[in-house]
Amino acid sequence: MIAGRYTYLERYKTVTATGIDHFAGQMLTPAFLDYWFKLAKRYSATDIKRFADHKRYTLMACFLLETRQVLLDHLVKMHDQYLTDLCRKAKNRYEQKHRELRQRQKKAVDIVLEANHYLLDWPPEQPLLKAEFWQLVDEDEFRSSLENLQAFKRLEERGYGDLLLARYPSLRKYFAQFIHLPFAAEHGNDDLIEAIGLVRQLDSGNLKKLPQTAPAAFVPQELRRALKNQAGTLNRNAWEAGLALAIKDALRSGDLYLPQSKHHVSFWNLMLSETRWQQIRISSFEELQQPPQHEVKTVLPQRFHEAIAQAKEKFPFDNFAEIVDGKLKLRRYDKVAVPDAVANLQKVIDACLPSIRIEQLLLEVDQRTHFTHHFTPIQGESKPAHFYRTLMATLISQATNLGVVSMSASVKGTSINMLRRILHYFIREETLTAANTELVNRHHALPLSAVHGSGTLSSSDAQRFGIRASSLLTSYYPRYYGYYEKAIGIYTHVSDQYSVFSTKVISCSPREALYVLDGLLENNTILRIREHTTDTHGYTEIIFALCHLLGFYFMPRIRDLKDQQLYKVDRNHDYGVFTPLLTKTADLNIIEEQWEEMIRVALSLKQRTAPANVIVQRLTNSFPADRLSKAFTNLGRILKTQYILRYLTEPSLRQTVQRQLNKGEYRHKLPRRVFFADQGEFTTGDYEEIMNKASCLSLVSNAILYWNTIKINEIVESLRAQGEMIEDETLSHISLLPFRHVVPNGTYFIDDL
């Protein structure tokens, strides 16, 4: 980890030393920079030398500018990961020592109490002699008990901080260079900038010791006891460790940023520019179908009271929830109603699906959809000989996790170089997205797809995979992989027709809610998603607010629903049966105050000025200090309350949520089947390689879905022709993703194409 940070710091210094600062980068749009950066990455040094001067220099300038931005983002991520891991290890060691000392402390307390009883019961007229006391109490045991009690007291008071400080030498090795990155701060965070300047002066020798007036409010409570030494001067180790932790948190919230980075810039630099916003400000309310600012405090309460009235009307007729002594009581969740005929029909379909090798399935699907036409070369590259078979083999090598080396041994007449050439020049983010869009659109047009849904409802969830390599994405996931093993997540958006329309590789550590909007906003398929559901990990109040402003109805399945805090919009209004539940009041004033800024954020998300997860993370981490985040949170509280009351009183809504989440969870079985090599674990830490494999896995999953849907439709029509009565309602419960008939391993392309 330390070596990796040094490497990235050295790379950043090298790029900066090229003089790229003098290039007029402000004249280039982010999209232009990104396009030329990705193009330059695909060319070798030999390729670039062949270009004319103007193209060569443009390529390299864009590449260096974008590389600097990416490196700064990587350095921020590595700092965050390192300190998170450092705190995790210190916390684990603290808990381990706490358990050990707690056992000894119990015995020590008994010994000390017994000794004190002897003292208290000693006759007042009889002198207490040391020798007599030690005859009653074992001296060694007593002294050991006192040491154990003192150790436990110190551990309780400053043990965690001491363990953090014990790791300071490791932190210092790279922090001395990290602190020289070009930081800037939002208004109100001058103490951080001052502290960063002090560290730089101390490191350069311009300052001999840390001044007593150095800002220290940012030092966390765990380190405060160690902040001053016995002489009363500031302890630099504790102060600097506190600064490192404060920088991590400030970079997450955006209070501290790097103007030259890609994503860790000032918050409003992620939004539509002020000039552009003023041009479209008036029309934005109509585009998002939201009221103007002066109507907010009228429209929101009106909608809220209408929702409450509907819930009050339905509440007596649904026994899912009841209110007892002012508390919400819920019975067990409804089971999704499944007709008896479904199980029998599913067995017949599973038995009738013919076994097929994965490469043959892809060939048949491509004959119908021509999805491979989207795998076009980058500029200047031509299609090699045996392109079609090599392309299919490369896609399978990624989707199955075999890799090009193992795949070359499994396909006759296909070399590693042939596969690598296809992977390098043809299988890219944009070509994979286009091919997958083709499959989703073609599947949507199949008659059987409409039986399962209209393509307007979706769900999203992360599936975890082990990873053996070091990566910025990796994180510990003890729930499934133990304390020492790391994992990553593949976060997919699945439609009610079972198709995957978005795939993103994410870390397991942050909340999944950060990534809910990415798939919805980057959806380029024919599907017009209007409703979206997640499990509890995908829900926050800010997501409720943003989904509402963007025109999506958010309906998560929330764990511990009965314990959720519900809000009202008017503290003096009588909400009838729900009054005992609505114990707090949302702040309409701050929503009205920040309404235009909220609309600007929503429109920026819609126009994709920055990845949605970056913006959501800023809003989430800056709450509760930032007024804009407070406004989003309060709007989300209103919408969450409306949704929960509807969820409590509408069985159809609960069943819709449950059925869609079941589809997403069932689909996870298919990737496990296909992604079989290396025990289903990633062996690379490179983001682009991981993302390529994840996208190929989704592509192949959608191809299997398309093939299954056609075959299942043929089976059903054949049964109907034989006189079987099969209703669409029954068919809507039949899974389109059986997978045991698909053979993903073995020798591929046995028959020459």
XYZ file of C-alpha atoms in Angstrom, residues 39-325:
287
model
C -7.885 7.481 -27.438
C -4.268 8.153 -26.472
C -4.309 5.239 -24.009
C -5.059 2.847 -26.863
C -2.074 3.898 -28.978
C 1.504 2.750 -28.513
C 4.444 5.166 -28.642
C 5.172 3.922 -32.178
C 1.601 4.670 -33.270
C 1.725 8.207 -31.873
C 5.043 8.975 -33.614
C 3.376 8.357 -36.977
C 0.794 11.108 -36.429
C 1.194 14.645 -37.709
C 2.595 17.133 -35.192
C -0.681 18.886 -34.437
C -2.491 15.604 -33.704
C 0.420 14.125 -31.756
C 0.776 17.178 -29.508
C -2.986 17.454 -28.972
C -3.161 13.802 -27.985
C -0.287 14.089 -25.546
C -1.464 17.377 -24.019
C -4.951 15.983 -23.396
C -3.475 12.754 -22.104
C -1.243 14.563 -19.602
C -3.986 16.915 -18.419
C -6.412 14.074 -17.856
C -3.695 11.885 -16.315
C -2.952 14.565 -13.748
C -6.637 14.779 -12.840
C -6.929 11.000 -12.535
C -3.729 10.733 -10.471
C -4.988 13.324 -7.995
C -8.273 11.434 -7.641
C -6.328 8.207 -7.095
C -4.166 9.858 -4.432
C -7.243 11.089 -2.572
C -8.761 7.605 -2.750
C -5.544 5.993 -1.530
C -5.291 8.446 1.383
C -8.887 7.658 2.300
C -8.324 3.903 2.035
C -5.087 3.979 4.008
C -6.523 5.957 6.918
C -9.723 3.902 6.927
C -7.615 0.752 7.086
C -5.340 2.273 9.745
C -8.331 3.171 11.930
C -9.852 -0.245 11.319
C -6.710 -2.049 12.471
C -6.308 0.236 15.471
C -9.962 -0.277 16.421
C -9.642 -4.038 16.053
C -6.477 -4.078 18.186
C -8.199 -1.850 20.752
C -11.169 -4.214 20.996
C -8.849 -7.202 21.257
C -6.852 -5.583 24.094
C -10.082 -4.456 25.725
C -11.354 -8.044 25.796
C -8.054 -9.296 27.226
C -7.814 -6.609 29.927
C -11.503 -6.847 30.773
C -11.042 -10.449 31.848
C -8.007 -9.577 33.978
C -9.728 -6.446 35.284
C -12.613 -8.460 36.707
C -10.222 -10.556 38.769
C -8.188 -7.452 39.727
C -11.315 -5.669 40.974
C -12.162 -8.645 43.195
C -8.639 -8.689 44.700
C -8.556 -4.913 45.322
C -12.082 -4.974 46.815
C -11.108 -7.816 49.126
C -7.999 -5.874 50.250
C -10.106 -2.782 50.916
C -12.555 -4.807 52.988
C -9.651 -5.940 55.167
C -8.664 -2.290 55.638
C -12.186 -1.131 56.402
C -12.791 -3.969 58.854
C -9.465 -3.476 60.643
C -10.046 -2.635 64.352
C -9.421 1.097 64.851
C -7.566 0.550 68.139
C -5.145 -1.943 66.566
C -2.209 -0.503 64.569
C -2.015 -1.652 60.933
C 1.341 -3.286 60.292
C 2.539 -3.859 56.779
C 3.667 -7.381 57.501
C 0.280 -8.312 58.916
C -1.544 -6.823 55.895
C 0.588 -8.807 53.410
C -0.175 -11.943 55.369
C -3.844 -11.412 54.525
C -3.281 -10.180 50.936
C -0.831 -11.618 48.405
C 1.448 -8.647 47.649
C 2.472 -9.749 44.141
C -1.103 -10.470 43.217
C -2.261 -7.131 44.642
C 0.399 -5.127 42.779
C -0.360 -7.018 39.569
C -4.035 -6.216 40.044
C -3.287 -2.510 40.420
C -1.215 -2.598 37.227
C -4.068 -4.302 35.384
C -6.556 -1.710 36.627
C -4.241 1.135 35.601
C -3.722 -0.452 32.186
C -7.481 -0.847 31.724
C -8.076 2.761 32.814
C -5.474 4.023 30.323
C -6.936 1.857 27.577
C -10.414 3.237 28.257
C -9.211 6.839 28.339
C -6.675 6.933 25.506
C -6.038 3.400 24.257
C -7.498 3.890 20.795
C -5.612 7.165 20.373
C -2.352 5.518 21.501
C -2.840 2.749 18.945
C -3.432 5.321 16.217
C -0.253 7.152 17.232
C 1.706 3.895 17.162
C 1.019 3.829 13.416
C 2.084 7.443 12.884
C 5.609 6.544 11.590
C 4.042 4.558 8.745
C 1.630 7.421 7.982
C 4.437 9.970 8.026
C 6.405 8.113 5.325
C 4.056 9.231 2.595
C 2.134 12.064 4.273
C 5.187 14.330 3.977
C 4.734 14.217 0.180
C 0.934 13.998 0.115
C 0.664 17.263 2.079
C 2.285 19.146 -0.836
C -0.608 18.481 -3.229
C -2.349 21.713 -4.388
C -5.182 21.806 -1.836
C -7.847 24.489 -1.652
C -10.724 24.896 0.803
C -14.297 26.103 0.825
C -15.146 29.133 2.945
C -14.954 28.388 6.666
C -12.123 25.852 6.470
C -9.166 28.201 6.750
C -7.818 26.263 9.745
C -7.125 23.234 7.540
C -5.251 25.311 4.960
C -3.279 26.996 7.754
C -2.410 23.603 9.259
C -1.295 22.258 5.868
C 0.929 25.318 5.470
C 2.466 24.731 8.919
C 3.374 21.122 8.063
C 5.015 22.283 4.843
C 7.058 24.871 6.754
C 8.089 22.318 9.380
C 9.173 19.850 6.695
C 11.169 22.488 4.803
C 12.936 23.690 7.978
C 11.476 27.205 7.788
C 9.710 26.465 11.065
C 11.572 24.756 13.904
C 8.631 23.614 16.005
C 4.867 23.575 15.995
C 3.586 26.903 17.359
C 1.282 26.888 20.354
C -1.228 28.891 18.345
C -1.543 26.207 15.669
C -5.198 25.378 14.923
C -6.261 22.127 16.589
C -10.070 22.111 16.540
C -10.002 19.483 13.785
C -8.130 16.923 15.944
C -10.577 14.082 16.782
C -11.505 13.307 20.370
C -9.476 10.070 20.395
C -6.230 12.005 19.947
C -6.997 14.999 22.171
C -5.560 13.452 25.335
C -2.240 13.002 23.523
C -2.322 16.443 21.914
C -0.229 18.118 24.607
C 2.850 16.669 26.249
C 3.934 17.104 29.876
C 5.581 20.455 29.110
C 2.272 21.768 27.785
C 3.476 22.063 24.177
C 1.667 20.545 21.225
C 2.593 16.972 20.350
C 3.306 17.126 16.622
C 2.667 13.407 16.080
C -0.845 13.577 17.545
C -1.583 16.908 15.874
C -0.414 15.737 12.434
C -2.236 12.410 12.709
C -5.375 14.391 13.555
C -4.762 16.599 10.528
C -4.447 13.554 8.246
C -7.794 12.250 9.498
C -9.390 15.687 9.136
C -8.121 15.950 5.541
C -9.711 12.573 4.750
C -13.099 13.698 6.073
C -12.843 17.159 4.470
C -12.025 15.666 1.048
C -15.065 13.405 1.353
C -17.382 16.300 2.146
C -15.781 18.721 -0.315
C -14.718 21.202 2.372
C -11.196 20.550 1.075
C -10.585 19.949 -2.609
C -7.989 19.807 -5.382
C -8.831 22.241 -8.209
C -6.682 20.272 -10.690
C -8.379 16.930 -9.993
C -11.275 15.379 -11.890
C -13.849 14.729 -9.171
C -12.420 16.244 -5.979
C -13.015 19.816 -7.092
C -15.187 22.538 -5.597
C -18.800 21.325 -5.438
C -20.205 23.951 -7.783
C -17.556 23.115 -10.381
C -19.331 19.763 -10.698
C -22.571 21.569 -11.568
C -23.761 23.469 -14.606
C -21.762 26.669 -14.893
C -23.319 29.839 -13.503
C -23.625 31.264 -17.032
C -25.375 28.158 -18.362
C -27.614 27.950 -15.291
C -28.833 31.518 -15.710
C -29.696 30.769 -19.336
C -31.935 27.801 -18.485
C -33.014 28.631 -14.939
C -36.585 29.648 -15.823
C -37.235 26.658 -18.092
C -35.628 24.172 -15.678
C -38.669 24.075 -13.384
C -40.894 23.074 -16.280
C -38.341 20.556 -17.583
C -38.186 18.826 -14.205
C -41.921 19.383 -13.623
C -41.287 21.105 -10.311
C -42.969 24.217 -8.858
C -41.154 27.566 -8.791
C -39.566 28.675 -5.542
C -42.439 30.862 -4.360
C -44.882 27.927 -4.583
C -42.787 25.340 -2.742
C -44.303 25.918 0.697
C -47.774 25.577 -0.813
C -47.276 22.607 -3.152
C -45.269 20.320 -0.845
C -47.754 20.478 2.087
C -50.664 20.025 -0.315
C -49.148 16.872 -1.803
C -48.210 15.628 1.646
C -51.730 16.055 3.026
C -53.207 14.347 -0.045
C -50.890 11.362 0.510
C -51.830 11.244 4.205
C -55.534 11.364 3.341
C -55.195 8.419 0.937
C -53.239 6.412 3.520
C -55.835 7.169 6.236
C -58.599 5.975 3.922
C -56.858 2.634 3.191
C -55.369 1.981 6.631
C -58.431 0.260 8.210
C -58.682 -2.222 5.319
C -55.091 -3.541 5.394
C -53.910 -5.615 8.355
C -50.184 -5.361 7.566
C -49.710 -2.540 10.094
C -51.391 -1.345 13.260
C -50.687 1.405 15.786
C -50.606 0.250 19.404
C -49.930 2.744 22.214
